[in-house]
Amino acid sequence: MRNFQQARWDEPIIMEMGSEGERGVLMPLAEERVTDAVGSAQSLIPAAMRRKNAPKLPQMSQMQVLRHFLRLSQETIGTDINIDIGLGTCTMKYSPKVHEQFVRSPKMSELHPLQDESTVQGILQILYETDNYLQEISGMDKFSLQPSGGTQAIYGNVAVIRAYHKANGEDYRDEIITTILSHPGNAAAASTAGYKVITIYPDKDGYPDIEALRAAVGPKTAGLLITNPEDTGIYNFRIKEFVNLVHSVGGLCSYDQANVNGVFGLARAKEAGFDMCHFNLHKSFSSPHGCQGPAAGAQGVVAKLAPFLATPTVEFDGEKYYLQDNGEQSIGKLRKFWGVPQVILRTYAYIRSLGPEGMKKIAELSILNNNYLLKKMLEIEGIELPLAPGKRRLEQARLSWNKLYEQTGVGTDDIDRRIVDYGFQCFFASHHPRLIPEPFTPEPVETYSKADIDEFVAAFASIADEARHNPELVKNAPYKAALATQIDGEGLTDPKRFATTWRAFKKYVDK
Ligand SMILES: Cc1ncc(COP(=O)(O)O)c(C=O)c1O
């Protein structure tokens, strides 16, 4: 294990830096013949739009600016300097750097969404072909690439469910069923759309309870929103029965495939009977998201639901690519213009560079890595694998530190803070709901090597050991991080305690 020490710069904010007269770039004055011909640059700005006073900008050299931002970058444990396995359902996989060249190329970055379609045929072709690839991966018949993220894509699917039942004169259907260990975005999207949410709990074996579903379905059922594998990594082997049951009462079924890495090329939404699915194009198809970059979701449906998709979709008439307004039946717009084309371009590059065999390999590697990690984690005294014990997980696993907590008083939140001292960024808060006590959900996908996984496990083994011998050490962590104490849950919701910079944080700690 490395002896990690995070950068701790007592860095003023950039507006407080610089000194009078310092400059980054010295611009030459315009030559006389230029000003004679066009006047001064200022005179070209209408008087009403000119500033009365010069803006207060920091006066700094290029090196000072560069140093400032490089230092700040070292105060984070981002995906590129971290073995990012511990965020559970939000783990970021490797995003090939070559993709950045594509999205930052002027061919992409200088496009404007209001350009005439004839001048943006390249990106429209990429959007269209990405839609086709996603159809192939899922078996669905049409995708909208409009959503800004996974939960918005789920919301889009809920809106399709509502529009479909309305078109059939069945808008009395006001219940949506989900499972407690499906991603919480499913219940949230259904509830936001105004549906009553019925939640299925696991049966005695740890799988979504088919008998509970049988009791829940009825004439009011609008649909089923389900994640599979669930956020526990458990694959619901009765998924087809779940879908059939909901179909038997006239409901629609939507498959949350945000974490599709363990399923690529092995199973498809269509064969399980689903009417809809969604993918997180960030994360599963490369591209970091959350505070590390914008996200994009893809909403896919079977042919009978295509008219309801978010508008516009991208079509091809044999000669040119164009944006198609989906008309009156469409659920309307989820986002402006083309969705988030940079993330879609990375998705396209990811699929093209891997090909069908490569994508299947991703699934195999994700499952292998996860089960290796799981086996190693379970060798640590104090950690357990509740629900479906002894059964394999797919690409992630929800473990529990409950035994360690009962033995030492050190729980998942303490470990979450202490792991930062080992150089790993975790954020166990994503491991909701806490149906499993003291939860922890690692997800290595295909990104990490055996050595990375071993180092990650060794850090947790060391913390479990510390918990037994010196629990206070763990409870008061972190010590080697940029911030002495992480802001706790309350701090995140109390505006008076926000600290967006190291300095602001210090002021509030010193008080
Ligand atoms: C299974 C699952 N569904 C839905 C989501 C929600 O996606 P987003 O965070 O983009 O809204 C996630 C998050 O990564 C997820 O893991």
Tab-separated table of N, CA and C in Angstrom, residues 61 239 341 390 471-472:
chain	number	residue	atom	x	y	z
A	61	SER	N	0.368	36.387	-13.586
A	61	SER	CA	1.110	35.829	-14.716
A	61	SER	C	0.513	34.461	-15.065
A	239	ILE	N	-36.691	-12.821	-13.867
A	239	ILE	CA	-37.067	-11.522	-14.424
A	239	ILE	C	-38.183	-11.657	-15.473
A	341	PRO	N	-24.329	15.831	-26.764
A	341	PRO	CA	-23.636	15.115	-27.841
A	341	PRO	C	-22.208	14.701	-27.504
A	390	GLY	N	-23.861	-16.759	-0.419
A	390	GLY	CA	-23.271	-17.874	-1.159
A	390	GLY	C	-23.519	-17.806	-2.651
A	471	PRO	N	-10.210	2.124	17.672
A	471	PRO	CA	-11.406	2.605	16.967
A	471	PRO	C	-11.462	4.131	16.830
A	472	GLU	N	-10.910	4.848	17.819
A	472	GLU	CA	-10.965	6.320	17.759
A	472	GLU	C	-10.199	6.846	16.550
